[in-house]
Amino acid sequence: MPGASIFLIVVHLHIFRGLYHASYSSPRELVWCLGVVILLLMIITAFIGYVLPWGQKNVFRIECHAANNIHFTLETYTLKHAEISNAVSESQAAGKA
């Protein structure tokens, strides 16, 4: 189990201990609220640390395949455009005849 996961488990145990002993009651409400803010920041940091490498892999894949996708899209568009142009010119030629 990675160290970050163990750290988050210990933090959650600490919070449950505070709930059990009612540490959120007067006169420590501000301390409890600051603890909850710190917990949320730690969870966000853990999430970003997990997602960041995943995002880099996807960016690399997109960079590698972007040229092929753009070429395919342009080729398809120009072929469709040529087919439509031919059909229009054929219908115009048939109308004049």
Tab-separated table of C-alpha atoms in Angstrom:
chain	number	residue	atom	x	y	z
A	1	MET	CA	0.000	0.000	0.000
A	2	PRO	CA	1.535	3.348	-1.001
A	3	GLY	CA	2.465	5.891	1.634
A	4	ALA	CA	-0.129	8.407	0.455
A	5	SER	CA	-2.945	5.898	0.975
A	6	ILE	CA	-1.715	5.064	4.465
A	7	PHE	CA	-1.516	8.777	5.260
A	8	LEU	CA	-5.116	9.350	4.154
A	9	ILE	CA	-6.282	6.360	6.229
A	10	VAL	CA	-4.545	7.765	9.315
A	11	VAL	CA	-6.124	11.182	8.681
A	12	HIS	CA	-9.581	9.595	8.429
A	13	LEU	CA	-8.994	7.679	11.663
A	14	HIS	CA	-8.007	10.965	13.298
A	15	ILE	CA	-11.253	12.575	12.100
A	16	PHE	CA	-13.378	9.673	13.348
A	17	ARG	CA	-11.633	9.936	16.726
A	18	GLY	CA	-12.535	13.637	16.795
A	19	LEU	CA	-16.152	12.804	15.976
A	20	TYR	CA	-16.279	10.144	18.692
A	21	HIS	CA	-14.942	12.531	21.355
A	22	ALA	CA	-17.088	15.457	20.068
A	23	SER	CA	-14.044	17.617	19.415
A	24	TYR	CA	-16.131	19.771	17.068
A	25	SER	CA	-18.106	21.307	19.934
A	26	SER	CA	-17.423	24.592	21.687
A	27	PRO	CA	-14.772	26.090	22.149
A	28	ARG	CA	-12.976	24.265	19.296
A	29	GLU	CA	-15.298	24.868	16.330
A	30	LEU	CA	-12.748	26.937	14.423
A	31	VAL	CA	-10.065	24.280	14.885
A	32	TRP	CA	-12.500	21.633	13.592
A	33	CYS	CA	-13.423	23.720	10.528
A	34	LEU	CA	-9.763	24.305	9.706
A	35	GLY	CA	-9.161	20.568	10.018
A	36	VAL	CA	-11.964	19.846	7.543
A	37	VAL	CA	-10.507	22.399	5.098
A	38	ILE	CA	-7.082	20.745	5.404
A	39	LEU	CA	-8.688	17.332	4.804
A	40	LEU	CA	-10.390	18.562	1.636
A	41	LEU	CA	-7.120	20.057	0.390
A	42	MET	CA	-5.349	16.739	1.018
A	43	ILE	CA	-8.023	14.796	-0.872
A	44	ILE	CA	-7.826	17.225	-3.812
A	45	THR	CA	-4.020	16.981	-3.818
A	46	ALA	CA	-4.176	13.182	-3.805
A	47	PHE	CA	-6.663	13.201	-6.691
A	48	ILE	CA	-4.590	15.605	-8.778
A	49	GLY	CA	-1.442	13.602	-8.082
A	50	TYR	CA	-3.190	10.480	-9.355
A	51	VAL	CA	-4.766	12.020	-12.437
A	52	LEU	CA	-1.783	14.076	-13.610
A	53	PRO	CA	0.341	11.197	-15.040
A	54	TRP	CA	-2.776	9.722	-16.655
A	55	GLY	CA	-3.395	13.019	-18.430
A	56	GLN	CA	0.170	13.189	-19.745
A	57	LYS	CA	-0.181	9.758	-21.348
A	58	ASN	CA	-3.344	10.867	-23.104
A	59	VAL	CA	-1.765	14.093	-24.318
A	60	PHE	CA	1.098	12.093	-25.839
A	61	ARG	CA	-1.333	9.765	-27.594
A	62	ILE	CA	-3.303	12.690	-28.972
A	63	GLU	CA	-0.140	14.328	-30.295
A	64	CYS	CA	0.928	11.114	-32.033
A	65	HIS	CA	-2.393	10.468	-33.751
A	66	ALA	CA	-3.528	14.021	-34.494
A	67	ALA	CA	-1.817	14.233	-37.876
A	68	ASN	CA	-3.413	10.994	-39.083
A	69	ASN	CA	-6.867	12.073	-37.936
A	70	ILE	CA	-6.606	15.499	-39.557
A	71	HIS	CA	-5.414	13.963	-42.833
A	72	PHE	CA	-8.306	11.479	-42.815
A	73	THR	CA	-10.841	14.219	-42.073
A	74	LEU	CA	-9.549	16.523	-44.802
A	75	GLU	CA	-9.399	13.679	-47.300
A	76	THR	CA	-12.980	12.658	-46.534
A	77	TYR	CA	-14.209	16.263	-46.774
A	78	THR	CA	-12.514	16.932	-50.099
A	79	LEU	CA	-13.775	13.676	-51.609
A	80	LYS	CA	-17.348	14.434	-50.506
A	81	HIS	CA	-16.989	17.974	-51.833
A	82	ALA	CA	-15.761	16.644	-55.197
A	83	GLU	CA	-18.700	14.219	-55.406
A	84	ILE	CA	-21.193	17.008	-54.722
A	85	SER	CA	-19.497	19.313	-57.239
A	86	ASN	CA	-19.623	16.612	-59.914
A	87	ALA	CA	-23.293	15.918	-59.222
A	88	VAL	CA	-24.177	19.625	-59.422
A	89	SER	CA	-22.267	20.166	-62.660
A	90	GLU	CA	-23.832	17.046	-64.188
A	91	SER	CA	-27.330	18.232	-63.268
A	92	GLN	CA	-26.601	21.699	-64.650
A	93	ALA	CA	-25.270	20.178	-67.872
A	94	ALA	CA	-28.370	17.994	-68.173
A	95	GLY	CA	-30.615	21.024	-67.634
A	96	LYS	CA	-28.931	23.013	-70.423
A	97	ALA	CA	-29.129	20.212	-72.925
